[in-house]
Amino acid sequence: MPDTILLSPAGNFSLQMNKHIIDNGLTAAAVARRFGHSPSAVYQYTSGRAVPRPKYRPDLASALGVSLAQLESWCREQVVTTPPLPRDDLDDTLADLRGVLRQMPAQRWPVVVEIVRQVGRLS
């Protein structure tokens, strides 16, 4: 049975904005420059901590190269359905990761965990 996840408005906005940035070869710093705001303001949106206030949305949409309507759609909560991962695939993937982790210094493991979290946010 598929898993159903309810994304908050900030969570959905973060997911959609990050996907758009990656798909279009942008960087958060470039978006911040075009937007005319600090990189930390853009980070609030890409990290899922906040959605942009309505008065900032037209400028942010322009900086991202999307319509205001598209950006507004990112500001709503969304139900996401994901198919379950077959058990064999999960076990095989974990075995692969264990092998890779054993070959790298333990100090780098937290970086791998963060990469997995970031990938999970984009899918």
Coordinates of C-alpha atoms in Angstrom, one line a residue, residues 100-116:
V100 CA 30.4 2.1 0.9
L101 CA 30.3 3.5 4.5
R102 CA 32.9 0.9 5.7
Q103 CA 35.3 2.2 3.0
M104 CA 35.1 5.8 4.1
P105 CA 36.3 7.5 7.3
A106 CA 33.6 7.6 10.1
Q107 CA 33.9 11.4 10.2
R108 CA 32.2 11.6 6.7
W109 CA 29.2 9.5 7.7
P110 CA 27.2 12.5 8.9
V111 CA 27.7 14.1 5.5
V112 CA 26.2 10.9 3.9
V113 CA 23.2 11.1 6.2
E114 CA 22.7 14.8 5.2
I115 CA 22.9 13.9 1.5
V116 CA 20.3 11.2 2.0

